[in-house]
Amino acid sequence: MYDAIYTSNVLEHIENDREAISQLKTKLKKNGILVIYVPAFMILFSDLDSAVGHYRGYHKKELMEKVINSGFKIRKCHFVDSVGFIAWLYIKFRGYDRKEKSGGGKSMMIYDKVVYPISKIFDLVGFRYLFGKNIMLVASNDYE
């Protein structure tokens, strides 16, 4: 049994994510914490997602319902990387092409070093409650 479980970009690879969330609950100690980090919004779902085995992108309400229905209490849930939402839309509609540098290694390095730090500032001032490329959810399995 664990005090906490953290999943980062895992649930979107599991076809029956509801069952996976329920199974995670059985692995947590009383008052255990579950942290989930997943891609947001099906509008951002692209050929690249299919290629790497993603089944879905999540909406906050959908993810929260799945977690609550598995017996957890939501502690917080918000978007991450608000600027990334816009960047990923661009890549989706332009197309992911490593050769053309759209989503390739060099552009991702620039994104990580320059754009993502800016996105973190936007998230801190409130954009994380509006939209983002990912969702961060924290829940607990409090027992009455």
mmCIF file of N, CA and C in Angstrom:
data_model
loop_
_atom_site.group_PDB
_atom_site.id
_atom_site.type_symbol
_atom_site.label_atom_id
_atom_site.label_comp_id
_atom_site.label_asym_id
_atom_site.label_seq_id
_atom_site.Cartn_x
_atom_site.Cartn_y
_atom_site.Cartn_z
ATOM 1 N N MET A 1 0.835 -1.188 0.000
ATOM 2 C CA MET A 1 0.000 0.000 0.000
ATOM 3 C C MET A 1 0.878 1.250 0.000
ATOM 4 N N TYR A 2 0.428 2.257 -0.709
ATOM 5 C CA TYR A 2 1.209 3.477 -0.893
ATOM 6 C C TYR A 2 0.508 4.683 -0.272
ATOM 7 N N ASP A 3 1.312 5.654 0.147
ATOM 8 C CA ASP A 3 0.779 6.922 0.647
ATOM 9 C C ASP A 3 0.300 7.802 -0.502
ATOM 10 N N ALA A 4 0.981 7.690 -1.642
ATOM 11 C CA ALA A 4 0.651 8.519 -2.807
ATOM 12 C C ALA A 4 0.998 7.773 -4.091
ATOM 13 N N ILE A 5 0.230 8.069 -5.125
ATOM 14 C CA ILE A 5 0.497 7.548 -6.467
ATOM 15 C C ILE A 5 0.414 8.719 -7.425
ATOM 16 N N TYR A 6 1.409 8.791 -8.306
ATOM 17 C CA TYR A 6 1.470 9.863 -9.306
ATOM 18 C C TYR A 6 1.499 9.228 -10.686
ATOM 19 N N THR A 7 0.571 9.628 -11.546
ATOM 20 C CA THR A 7 0.582 9.166 -12.927
ATOM 21 C C THR A 7 0.815 10.371 -13.828
ATOM 22 N N SER A 8 1.803 10.283 -14.656
ATOM 23 C CA SER A 8 2.116 11.370 -15.588
ATOM 24 C C SER A 8 2.033 10.836 -17.011
ATOM 25 N N ASN A 9 1.030 11.311 -17.731
ATOM 26 C CA ASN A 9 0.826 10.904 -19.123
ATOM 27 C C ASN A 9 0.728 9.385 -19.255
ATOM 28 N N VAL A 10 -0.142 8.811 -18.419
ATOM 29 C CA VAL A 10 -0.356 7.360 -18.430
ATOM 30 C C VAL A 10 -1.792 7.012 -18.813
ATOM 31 N N LEU A 11 -2.770 7.623 -18.151
ATOM 32 C CA LEU A 11 -4.165 7.206 -18.333
ATOM 33 C C LEU A 11 -4.648 7.295 -19.769
ATOM 34 N N GLU A 12 -4.143 8.233 -20.528
ATOM 35 C CA GLU A 12 -4.587 8.375 -21.917
ATOM 36 C C GLU A 12 -4.174 7.181 -22.774
ATOM 37 N N HIS A 13 -3.237 6.358 -22.278
ATOM 38 C CA HIS A 13 -2.786 5.159 -22.991
ATOM 39 C C HIS A 13 -3.606 3.923 -22.629
ATOM 40 N N ILE A 14 -4.499 4.046 -21.665
ATOM 41 C CA ILE A 14 -5.262 2.903 -21.160
ATOM 42 C C ILE A 14 -6.698 3.004 -21.639
ATOM 43 N N GLU A 15 -7.132 1.995 -22.389
ATOM 44 C CA GLU A 15 -8.478 2.040 -22.962
ATOM 45 C C GLU A 15 -9.545 2.158 -21.872
ATOM 46 N N ASN A 16 -9.470 1.324 -20.847
ATOM 47 C CA ASN A 16 -10.444 1.375 -19.759
ATOM 48 C C ASN A 16 -9.840 2.157 -18.591
ATOM 49 N N ASP A 17 -9.808 3.457 -18.735
ATOM 50 C CA ASP A 17 -9.193 4.303 -17.715
ATOM 51 C C ASP A 17 -9.986 4.313 -16.410
ATOM 52 N N ARG A 18 -11.298 4.114 -16.489
ATOM 53 C CA ARG A 18 -12.115 4.059 -15.266
ATOM 54 C C ARG A 18 -11.655 2.904 -14.372
ATOM 55 N N GLU A 19 -11.451 1.759 -14.959
ATOM 56 C CA GLU A 19 -10.989 0.591 -14.207
ATOM 57 C C GLU A 19 -9.592 0.844 -13.642
ATOM 58 N N ALA A 20 -8.742 1.491 -14.424
ATOM 59 C CA ALA A 20 -7.380 1.791 -13.957
ATOM 60 C C ALA A 20 -7.419 2.701 -12.726
ATOM 61 N N ILE A 21 -8.280 3.708 -12.762
ATOM 62 C CA ILE A 21 -8.401 4.627 -11.619
ATOM 63 C C ILE A 21 -8.913 3.865 -10.389
ATOM 64 N N SER A 22 -9.884 3.002 -10.592
ATOM 65 C CA SER A 22 -10.396 2.194 -9.476
ATOM 66 C C SER A 22 -9.310 1.290 -8.906
ATOM 67 N N GLN A 23 -8.487 0.723 -9.762
ATOM 68 C CA GLN A 23 -7.393 -0.132 -9.299
ATOM 69 C C GLN A 23 -6.356 0.663 -8.514
ATOM 70 N N LEU A 24 -6.111 1.891 -8.930
ATOM 71 C CA LEU A 24 -5.168 2.732 -8.192
ATOM 72 C C LEU A 24 -5.662 2.961 -6.763
ATOM 73 N N LYS A 25 -6.963 3.119 -6.602
ATOM 74 C CA LYS A 25 -7.521 3.344 -5.263
ATOM 75 C C LYS A 25 -7.220 2.165 -4.347
ATOM 76 N N THR A 26 -7.232 0.956 -4.877
ATOM 77 C CA THR A 26 -6.974 -0.227 -4.044
ATOM 78 C C THR A 26 -5.519 -0.307 -3.597
ATOM 79 N N LYS A 27 -4.643 0.455 -4.225
ATOM 80 C CA LYS A 27 -3.216 0.432 -3.891
ATOM 81 C C LYS A 27 -2.823 1.523 -2.897
ATOM 82 N N LEU A 28 -3.772 2.406 -2.564
ATOM 83 C CA LEU A 28 -3.486 3.520 -1.661
ATOM 84 C C LEU A 28 -3.871 3.208 -0.222
ATOM 85 N N LYS A 29 -3.066 3.708 0.696
ATOM 86 C CA LYS A 29 -3.397 3.636 2.115
ATOM 87 C C LYS A 29 -4.566 4.573 2.410
ATOM 88 N N LYS A 30 -5.143 4.420 3.582
ATOM 89 C CA LYS A 30 -6.184 5.341 4.040
ATOM 90 C C LYS A 30 -5.644 6.765 3.952
ATOM 91 N N ASN A 31 -6.456 7.675 3.448
ATOM 92 C CA ASN A 31 -6.096 9.083 3.242
ATOM 93 C C ASN A 31 -4.959 9.251 2.233
ATOM 94 N N GLY A 32 -4.816 8.291 1.340
ATOM 95 C CA GLY A 32 -3.785 8.371 0.303
ATOM 96 C C GLY A 32 -4.114 9.428 -0.735
ATOM 97 N N ILE A 33 -3.082 9.849 -1.423
ATOM 98 C CA ILE A 33 -3.199 10.908 -2.433
ATOM 99 C C ILE A 33 -2.946 10.332 -3.815
ATOM 100 N N LEU A 34 -3.796 10.705 -4.755
ATOM 101 C CA LEU A 34 -3.632 10.349 -6.163
ATOM 102 C C LEU A 34 -3.417 11.636 -6.949
ATOM 103 N N VAL A 35 -2.342 11.680 -7.713
ATOM 104 C CA VAL A 35 -2.061 12.826 -8.580
ATOM 105 C C VAL A 35 -2.068 12.312 -10.017
ATOM 106 N N ILE A 36 -2.863 12.955 -10.847
ATOM 107 C CA ILE A 36 -2.994 12.557 -12.253
ATOM 108 C C ILE A 36 -2.618 13.742 -13.128
ATOM 109 N N TYR A 37 -1.779 13.468 -14.121
ATOM 110 C CA TYR A 37 -1.380 14.472 -15.111
ATOM 111 C C TYR A 37 -1.657 13.860 -16.483
ATOM 112 N N VAL A 38 -2.548 14.492 -17.239
ATOM 113 C CA VAL A 38 -2.972 13.946 -18.537
ATOM 114 C C VAL A 38 -3.111 15.073 -19.568
ATOM 115 N N PRO A 39 -3.109 14.710 -20.843
ATOM 116 C CA PRO A 39 -3.364 15.724 -21.876
ATOM 117 C C PRO A 39 -4.828 16.173 -21.837
ATOM 118 N N ALA A 40 -5.033 17.440 -22.123
ATOM 119 C CA ALA A 40 -6.376 18.023 -22.086
ATOM 120 C C ALA A 40 -6.972 18.130 -23.491
ATOM 121 N N PHE A 41 -8.272 18.095 -23.550
ATOM 122 C CA PHE A 41 -9.075 18.449 -24.720
ATOM 123 C C PHE A 41 -8.867 17.556 -25.950
ATOM 124 N N MET A 42 -9.958 16.986 -26.394
ATOM 125 C CA MET A 42 -9.922 16.199 -27.634
ATOM 126 C C MET A 42 -9.622 17.073 -28.846
ATOM 127 N N ILE A 43 -9.892 18.364 -28.772
ATOM 128 C CA ILE A 43 -9.579 19.229 -29.911
ATOM 129 C C ILE A 43 -8.070 19.244 -30.186
ATOM 130 N N LEU A 44 -7.267 18.953 -29.162
ATOM 131 C CA LEU A 44 -5.817 18.906 -29.334
ATOM 132 C C LEU A 44 -5.334 17.543 -29.810
ATOM 133 N N PHE A 45 -6.218 16.548 -29.821
ATOM 134 C CA PHE A 45 -5.858 15.187 -30.219
ATOM 135 C C PHE A 45 -5.457 15.195 -31.691
ATOM 136 N N SER A 46 -4.287 14.622 -31.968
ATOM 137 C CA SER A 46 -3.756 14.672 -33.330
ATOM 138 C C SER A 46 -3.284 13.295 -33.778
ATOM 139 N N ASP A 47 -2.785 13.238 -35.006
ATOM 140 C CA ASP A 47 -2.200 12.004 -35.534
ATOM 141 C C ASP A 47 -1.045 11.537 -34.658
ATOM 142 N N LEU A 48 -0.312 12.473 -34.085
ATOM 143 C CA LEU A 48 0.788 12.117 -33.203
ATOM 144 C C LEU A 48 0.262 11.354 -31.985
ATOM 145 N N ASP A 49 -0.865 11.795 -31.418
ATOM 146 C CA ASP A 49 -1.463 11.093 -30.280
ATOM 147 C C ASP A 49 -1.822 9.653 -30.662
ATOM 148 N N SER A 50 -2.445 9.493 -31.804
ATOM 149 C CA SER A 50 -2.790 8.146 -32.261
ATOM 150 C C SER A 50 -1.539 7.298 -32.444
ATOM 151 N N ALA A 51 -0.508 7.901 -33.002
ATOM 152 C CA ALA A 51 0.735 7.173 -33.281
ATOM 153 C C ALA A 51 1.408 6.666 -32.007
ATOM 154 N N VAL A 52 1.257 7.393 -30.899
ATOM 155 C CA VAL A 52 1.904 6.971 -29.656
ATOM 156 C C VAL A 52 0.944 6.207 -28.735
ATOM 157 N N GLY A 53 -0.239 5.872 -29.239
ATOM 158 C CA GLY A 53 -1.147 5.012 -28.493
ATOM 159 C C GLY A 53 -2.079 5.692 -27.521
ATOM 160 N N HIS A 54 -2.382 6.962 -27.752
ATOM 161 C CA HIS A 54 -3.345 7.649 -26.895
ATOM 162 C C HIS A 54 -4.768 7.288 -27.330
ATOM 163 N N TYR A 55 -5.639 7.099 -26.350
ATOM 164 C CA TYR A 55 -7.054 6.877 -26.625
ATOM 165 C C TYR A 55 -7.856 8.166 -26.560
ATOM 166 N N ARG A 56 -7.347 9.148 -25.802
ATOM 167 C CA ARG A 56 -8.155 10.350 -25.584
ATOM 168 C C ARG A 56 -7.320 11.501 -25.029
ATOM 169 N N GLY A 57 -7.899 12.679 -25.136
ATOM 170 C CA GLY A 57 -7.505 13.835 -24.347
ATOM 171 C C GLY A 57 -8.678 14.073 -23.413
ATOM 172 N N TYR A 58 -8.452 14.688 -22.279
ATOM 173 C CA TYR A 58 -9.487 14.802 -21.249
ATOM 174 C C TYR A 58 -10.053 16.211 -21.140
ATOM 175 N N HIS A 59 -11.308 16.254 -20.750
ATOM 176 C CA HIS A 59 -11.919 17.487 -20.275
ATOM 177 C C HIS A 59 -11.912 17.398 -18.751
ATOM 178 N N LYS A 60 -11.761 18.514 -18.088
ATOM 179 C CA LYS A 60 -11.689 18.505 -16.621
ATOM 180 C C LYS A 60 -12.895 17.809 -16.004
ATOM 181 N N LYS A 61 -14.078 18.161 -16.445
ATOM 182 C CA LYS A 61 -15.300 17.592 -15.873
ATOM 183 C C LYS A 61 -15.304 16.074 -16.023
ATOM 184 N N GLU A 62 -14.940 15.592 -17.185
ATOM 185 C CA GLU A 62 -14.904 14.144 -17.447
ATOM 186 C C GLU A 62 -13.921 13.440 -16.513
ATOM 187 N N LEU A 63 -12.711 13.989 -16.389
ATOM 188 C CA LEU A 63 -11.703 13.379 -15.532
ATOM 189 C C LEU A 63 -12.152 13.400 -14.074
ATOM 190 N N MET A 64 -12.684 14.518 -13.637
ATOM 191 C CA MET A 64 -13.148 14.632 -12.259
ATOM 192 C C MET A 64 -14.254 13.618 -11.967
ATOM 193 N N GLU A 65 -15.194 13.453 -12.889
ATOM 194 C CA GLU A 65 -16.273 12.483 -12.700
ATOM 195 C C GLU A 65 -15.732 11.065 -12.580
ATOM 196 N N LYS A 66 -14.771 10.705 -13.416
ATOM 197 C CA LYS A 66 -14.185 9.360 -13.356
ATOM 198 C C LYS A 66 -13.498 9.127 -12.016
ATOM 199 N N VAL A 67 -12.807 10.127 -11.526
ATOM 200 C CA VAL A 67 -12.084 10.003 -10.259
ATOM 201 C C VAL A 67 -13.077 9.940 -9.089
ATOM 202 N N ILE A 68 -14.072 10.791 -9.096
ATOM 203 C CA ILE A 68 -15.095 10.786 -8.039
ATOM 204 C C ILE A 68 -15.853 9.456 -8.039
ATOM 205 N N ASN A 69 -16.219 8.971 -9.226
ATOM 206 C CA ASN A 69 -16.960 7.707 -9.317
ATOM 207 C C ASN A 69 -16.121 6.512 -8.869
ATOM 208 N N SER A 70 -14.809 6.682 -8.778
ATOM 209 C CA SER A 70 -13.930 5.624 -8.269
ATOM 210 C C SER A 70 -13.737 5.735 -6.761
ATOM 211 N N GLY A 71 -14.412 6.699 -6.134
ATOM 212 C CA GLY A 71 -14.380 6.810 -4.681
ATOM 213 C C GLY A 71 -13.404 7.829 -4.118
ATOM 214 N N PHE A 72 -12.886 8.691 -4.946
ATOM 215 C CA PHE A 72 -11.956 9.719 -4.491
ATOM 216 C C PHE A 72 -12.686 11.035 -4.249
ATOM 217 N N LYS A 73 -12.034 11.903 -3.493
ATOM 218 C CA LYS A 73 -12.481 13.289 -3.328
ATOM 219 C C LYS A 73 -11.459 14.177 -4.031
ATOM 220 N N ILE A 74 -11.941 15.081 -4.849
ATOM 221 C CA ILE A 74 -11.053 15.987 -5.577
ATOM 222 C C ILE A 74 -10.530 17.047 -4.618
ATOM 223 N N ARG A 75 -9.240 17.233 -4.593
ATOM 224 C CA ARG A 75 -8.609 18.275 -3.776
ATOM 225 C C ARG A 75 -8.305 19.504 -4.627
ATOM 226 N N LYS A 76 -7.836 19.278 -5.844
ATOM 227 C CA LYS A 76 -7.677 20.383 -6.794
ATOM 228 C C LYS A 76 -7.570 19.809 -8.194
ATOM 229 N N CYS A 77 -7.941 20.627 -9.138
ATOM 230 C CA CYS A 77 -7.882 20.228 -10.542
ATOM 231 C C CYS A 77 -7.772 21.494 -11.374
ATOM 232 N N HIS A 78 -6.742 21.559 -12.192
ATOM 233 C CA HIS A 78 -6.564 22.737 -13.043
ATOM 234 C C HIS A 78 -5.759 22.369 -14.282
ATOM 235 N N PHE A 79 -5.797 23.271 -15.243
ATOM 236 C CA PHE A 79 -5.017 23.082 -16.464
ATOM 237 C C PHE A 79 -3.569 23.474 -16.218
ATOM 238 N N VAL A 80 -2.704 22.959 -17.058
ATOM 239 C CA VAL A 80 -1.282 23.274 -17.033
ATOM 240 C C VAL A 80 -0.872 23.620 -18.458
ATOM 241 N N ASP A 81 -0.040 24.621 -18.604
ATOM 242 C CA ASP A 81 0.536 25.018 -19.891
ATOM 243 C C ASP A 81 -0.499 25.650 -20.824
ATOM 244 N N SER A 82 -1.003 26.806 -20.400
ATOM 245 C CA SER A 82 -2.007 27.519 -21.189
ATOM 246 C C SER A 82 -1.468 27.939 -22.560
ATOM 247 N N VAL A 83 -0.236 28.395 -22.616
ATOM 248 C CA VAL A 83 0.349 28.775 -23.906
ATOM 249 C C VAL A 83 0.530 27.532 -24.780
ATOM 250 N N GLY A 84 0.816 26.396 -24.150
ATOM 251 C CA GLY A 84 0.962 25.139 -24.878
ATOM 252 C C GLY A 84 -0.298 24.730 -25.605
ATOM 253 N N PHE A 85 -1.454 25.105 -25.059
ATOM 254 C CA PHE A 85 -2.724 24.829 -25.738
ATOM 255 C C PHE A 85 -2.721 25.451 -27.128
ATOM 256 N N ILE A 86 -2.318 26.716 -27.188
ATOM 257 C CA ILE A 86 -2.295 27.436 -28.468
ATOM 258 C C ILE A 86 -1.215 26.857 -29.389
ATOM 259 N N ALA A 87 -0.050 26.568 -28.833
ATOM 260 C CA ALA A 87 1.043 25.996 -29.629
ATOM 261 C C ALA A 87 0.658 24.635 -30.197
ATOM 262 N N TRP A 88 -0.004 23.816 -29.381
ATOM 263 C CA TRP A 88 -0.388 22.471 -29.841
ATOM 264 C C TRP A 88 -1.476 22.547 -30.897
ATOM 265 N N LEU A 89 -2.389 23.520 -30.790
ATOM 266 C CA LEU A 89 -3.387 23.720 -31.846
ATOM 267 C C LEU A 89 -2.697 24.041 -33.163
ATOM 268 N N TYR A 90 -1.686 24.894 -33.089
ATOM 269 C CA TYR A 90 -0.921 25.247 -34.285
ATOM 270 C C TYR A 90 -0.302 23.995 -34.903
ATOM 271 N N ILE A 91 0.339 23.175 -34.081
ATOM 272 C CA ILE A 91 0.980 21.960 -34.592
ATOM 273 C C ILE A 91 -0.065 21.003 -35.156
ATOM 274 N N LYS A 92 -1.217 20.906 -34.481
ATOM 275 C CA LYS A 92 -2.257 19.998 -34.964
ATOM 276 C C LYS A 92 -2.734 20.392 -36.354
ATOM 277 N N PHE A 93 -3.015 21.679 -36.546
ATOM 278 C CA PHE A 93 -3.570 22.102 -37.823
ATOM 279 C C PHE A 93 -2.511 22.299 -38.909
ATOM 280 N N ARG A 94 -1.295 22.585 -38.512
ATOM 281 C CA ARG A 94 -0.206 22.691 -39.482
ATOM 282 C C ARG A 94 0.341 21.319 -39.818
ATOM 283 N N GLY A 95 0.303 20.436 -38.837
ATOM 284 C CA GLY A 95 0.823 19.091 -39.012
ATOM 285 C C GLY A 95 2.125 18.909 -38.260
ATOM 286 N N TYR A 96 2.270 17.757 -37.651
ATOM 287 C CA TYR A 96 3.487 17.409 -36.920
ATOM 288 C C TYR A 96 4.483 16.890 -37.933
ATOM 289 N N ASP A 97 5.607 17.573 -38.058
ATOM 290 C CA ASP A 97 6.598 17.190 -39.062
ATOM 291 C C ASP A 97 7.992 17.465 -38.529
ATOM 292 N N ARG A 98 8.685 16.432 -38.113
ATOM 293 C CA ARG A 98 10.037 16.599 -37.567
ATOM 294 C C ARG A 98 10.991 17.211 -38.599
ATOM 295 N N LYS A 99 10.834 16.843 -39.849
ATOM 296 C CA LYS A 99 11.727 17.355 -40.890
ATOM 297 C C LYS A 99 11.539 18.849 -41.110
ATOM 298 N N GLU A 100 10.314 19.298 -40.988
ATOM 299 C CA GLU A 100 10.006 20.715 -41.192
ATOM 300 C C GLU A 100 10.103 21.515 -39.902
ATOM 301 N N LYS A 101 10.540 20.875 -38.827
ATOM 302 C CA LYS A 101 10.754 21.508 -37.528
ATOM 303 C C LYS A 101 9.462 21.910 -36.816
ATOM 304 N N SER A 102 8.321 21.414 -37.275
ATOM 305 C CA SER A 102 7.061 21.692 -36.595
ATOM 306 C C SER A 102 6.811 20.575 -35.588
ATOM 307 N N GLY A 103 7.215 20.816 -34.345
ATOM 308 C CA GLY A 103 7.078 19.801 -33.316
ATOM 309 C C GLY A 103 8.286 18.898 -33.192
ATOM 310 N N GLY A 104 9.328 19.178 -33.952
ATOM 311 C CA GLY A 104 10.546 18.375 -33.900
ATOM 312 C C GLY A 104 11.410 18.732 -32.702
ATOM 313 N N GLY A 105 12.548 18.051 -32.586
ATOM 314 C CA GLY A 105 13.430 18.185 -31.439
ATOM 315 C C GLY A 105 13.883 19.599 -31.143
ATOM 316 N N LYS A 106 14.335 20.321 -32.169
ATOM 317 C CA LYS A 106 14.832 21.680 -31.944
ATOM 318 C C LYS A 106 13.712 22.619 -31.489
ATOM 319 N N SER A 107 12.560 22.522 -32.142
ATOM 320 C CA SER A 107 11.446 23.396 -31.747
ATOM 321 C C SER A 107 10.960 23.050 -30.340
ATOM 322 N N MET A 108 11.031 21.776 -29.969
ATOM 323 C CA MET A 108 10.616 21.386 -28.618
ATOM 324 C C MET A 108 11.602 21.914 -27.571
ATOM 325 N N MET A 109 12.885 21.929 -27.906
ATOM 326 C CA MET A 109 13.875 22.491 -26.979
ATOM 327 C C MET A 109 13.624 23.979 -26.769
ATOM 328 N N ILE A 110 13.361 24.692 -27.848
ATOM 329 C CA ILE A 110 13.057 26.121 -27.747
ATOM 330 C C ILE A 110 11.788 26.315 -26.913
ATOM 331 N N TYR A 111 10.795 25.477 -27.167
ATOM 332 C CA TYR A 111 9.547 25.576 -26.403
ATOM 333 C C TYR A 111 9.820 25.384 -24.917
ATOM 334 N N ASP A 112 10.558 24.337 -24.585
ATOM 335 C CA ASP A 112 10.842 24.034 -23.178
ATOM 336 C C ASP A 112 11.625 25.138 -22.477
ATOM 337 N N LYS A 113 12.562 25.758 -23.186
ATOM 338 C CA LYS A 113 13.430 26.759 -22.567
ATOM 339 C C LYS A 113 12.842 28.164 -22.573
ATOM 340 N N VAL A 114 12.013 28.486 -23.554
ATOM 341 C CA VAL A 114 11.521 29.856 -23.695
ATOM 342 C C VAL A 114 10.015 29.964 -23.446
ATOM 343 N N VAL A 115 9.248 29.193 -24.184
ATOM 344 C CA VAL A 115 7.794 29.347 -24.149
ATOM 345 C C VAL A 115 7.188 28.785 -22.867
ATOM 346 N N TYR A 116 7.608 27.596 -22.448
ATOM 347 C CA TYR A 116 7.010 26.987 -21.263
ATOM 348 C C TYR A 116 7.187 27.851 -20.006
ATOM 349 N N PRO A 117 8.353 28.444 -19.777
ATOM 350 C CA PRO A 117 8.453 29.341 -18.611
ATOM 351 C C PRO A 117 7.466 30.511 -18.667
ATOM 352 N N ILE A 118 7.207 31.013 -19.856
ATOM 353 C CA ILE A 118 6.205 32.075 -20.013
ATOM 354 C C ILE A 118 4.818 31.519 -19.699
ATOM 355 N N SER A 119 4.558 30.313 -20.168
ATOM 356 C CA SER A 119 3.278 29.666 -19.916
ATOM 357 C C SER A 119 3.042 29.475 -18.420
ATOM 358 N N LYS A 120 4.084 29.146 -17.677
ATOM 359 C CA LYS A 120 3.945 28.973 -16.229
ATOM 360 C C LYS A 120 3.483 30.271 -15.563
ATOM 361 N N ILE A 121 3.956 31.398 -16.065
ATOM 362 C CA ILE A 121 3.527 32.696 -15.527
ATOM 363 C C ILE A 121 2.051 32.921 -15.837
ATOM 364 N N PHE A 122 1.651 32.655 -17.088
ATOM 365 C CA PHE A 122 0.241 32.794 -17.462
ATOM 366 C C PHE A 122 -0.635 31.886 -16.593
ATOM 367 N N ASP A 123 -0.167 30.666 -16.351
ATOM 368 C CA ASP A 123 -0.927 29.738 -15.508
ATOM 369 C C ASP A 123 -1.097 30.293 -14.094
ATOM 370 N N LEU A 124 -0.024 30.855 -13.551
ATOM 371 C CA LEU A 124 -0.073 31.381 -12.181
ATOM 372 C C LEU A 124 -1.032 32.561 -12.027
ATOM 373 N N VAL A 125 -1.187 33.357 -13.078
ATOM 374 C CA VAL A 125 -2.077 34.519 -12.972
ATOM 375 C C VAL A 125 -3.524 34.177 -13.312
ATOM 376 N N GLY A 126 -3.812 32.881 -13.483
ATOM 377 C CA GLY A 126 -5.202 32.483 -13.620
ATOM 378 C C GLY A 126 -5.607 31.742 -14.873
ATOM 379 N N PHE A 127 -4.752 31.690 -15.878
ATOM 380 C CA PHE A 127 -5.121 30.998 -17.109
ATOM 381 C C PHE A 127 -5.327 29.500 -16.877
ATOM 382 N N ARG A 128 -4.716 28.941 -15.818
ATOM 383 C CA ARG A 128 -4.858 27.503 -15.548
ATOM 384 C C ARG A 128 -6.298 27.126 -15.244
ATOM 385 N N TYR A 129 -7.131 28.093 -14.937
ATOM 386 C CA TYR A 129 -8.538 27.808 -14.683
ATOM 387 C C TYR A 129 -9.381 27.917 -15.956
ATOM 388 N N LEU A 130 -8.771 28.360 -17.055
ATOM 389 C CA LEU A 130 -9.490 28.546 -18.308
ATOM 390 C C LEU A 130 -9.199 27.449 -19.327
ATOM 391 N N PHE A 131 -7.923 27.202 -19.572
ATOM 392 C CA PHE A 131 -7.530 26.200 -20.571
ATOM 393 C C PHE A 131 -6.049 25.889 -20.409
ATOM 394 N N GLY A 132 -5.635 24.816 -21.043
ATOM 395 C CA GLY A 132 -4.235 24.414 -21.021
ATOM 396 C C GLY A 132 -4.044 23.161 -21.837
ATOM 397 N N LYS A 133 -2.799 22.816 -22.059
ATOM 398 C CA LYS A 133 -2.473 21.623 -22.849
ATOM 399 C C LYS A 133 -2.646 20.358 -22.036
ATOM 400 N N ASN A 134 -2.536 20.462 -20.720
ATOM 401 C CA ASN A 134 -2.638 19.305 -19.828
ATOM 402 C C ASN A 134 -3.545 19.625 -18.642
ATOM 403 N N ILE A 135 -3.884 18.581 -17.901
ATOM 404 C CA ILE A 135 -4.673 18.726 -16.679
ATOM 405 C C ILE A 135 -3.893 18.082 -15.538
ATOM 406 N N MET A 136 -3.876 18.775 -14.404
ATOM 407 C CA MET A 136 -3.304 18.247 -13.165
ATOM 408 C C MET A 136 -4.453 18.098 -12.171
ATOM 409 N N LEU A 137 -4.634 16.882 -11.677
ATOM 410 C CA LEU A 137 -5.691 16.611 -10.710
ATOM 411 C C LEU A 137 -5.068 15.977 -9.474
ATOM 412 N N VAL A 138 -5.490 16.438 -8.308
ATOM 413 C CA VAL A 138 -5.063 15.861 -7.037
ATOM 414 C C VAL A 138 -6.318 15.424 -6.295
ATOM 415 N N ALA A 139 -6.333 14.165 -5.872
ATOM 416 C CA ALA A 139 -7.476 13.608 -5.171
ATOM 417 C C ALA A 139 -6.999 12.807 -3.973
ATOM 418 N N SER A 140 -7.918 12.541 -3.056
ATOM 419 C CA SER A 140 -7.591 11.704 -1.904
ATOM 420 C C SER A 140 -8.680 10.661 -1.734
ATOM 421 N N ASN A 141 -8.290 9.573 -1.093
ATOM 422 C CA ASN A 141 -9.266 8.514 -0.834
ATOM 423 C C ASN A 141 -9.671 8.544 0.639
ATOM 424 N N ASP A 142 -10.049 9.719 1.105
ATOM 425 C CA ASP A 142 -10.464 9.906 2.508
ATOM 426 C C ASP A 142 -11.547 8.902 2.862
ATOM 427 N N TYR A 143 -11.406 8.352 4.027
ATOM 428 C CA TYR A 143 -12.440 7.454 4.546
ATOM 429 C C TYR A 143 -13.193 8.184 5.635
ATOM 430 N N GLU A 144 -14.470 7.993 5.655
ATOM 431 C CA GLU A 144 -15.296 8.639 6.684
ATOM 432 C C GLU A 144 -15.103 7.943 8.006
#
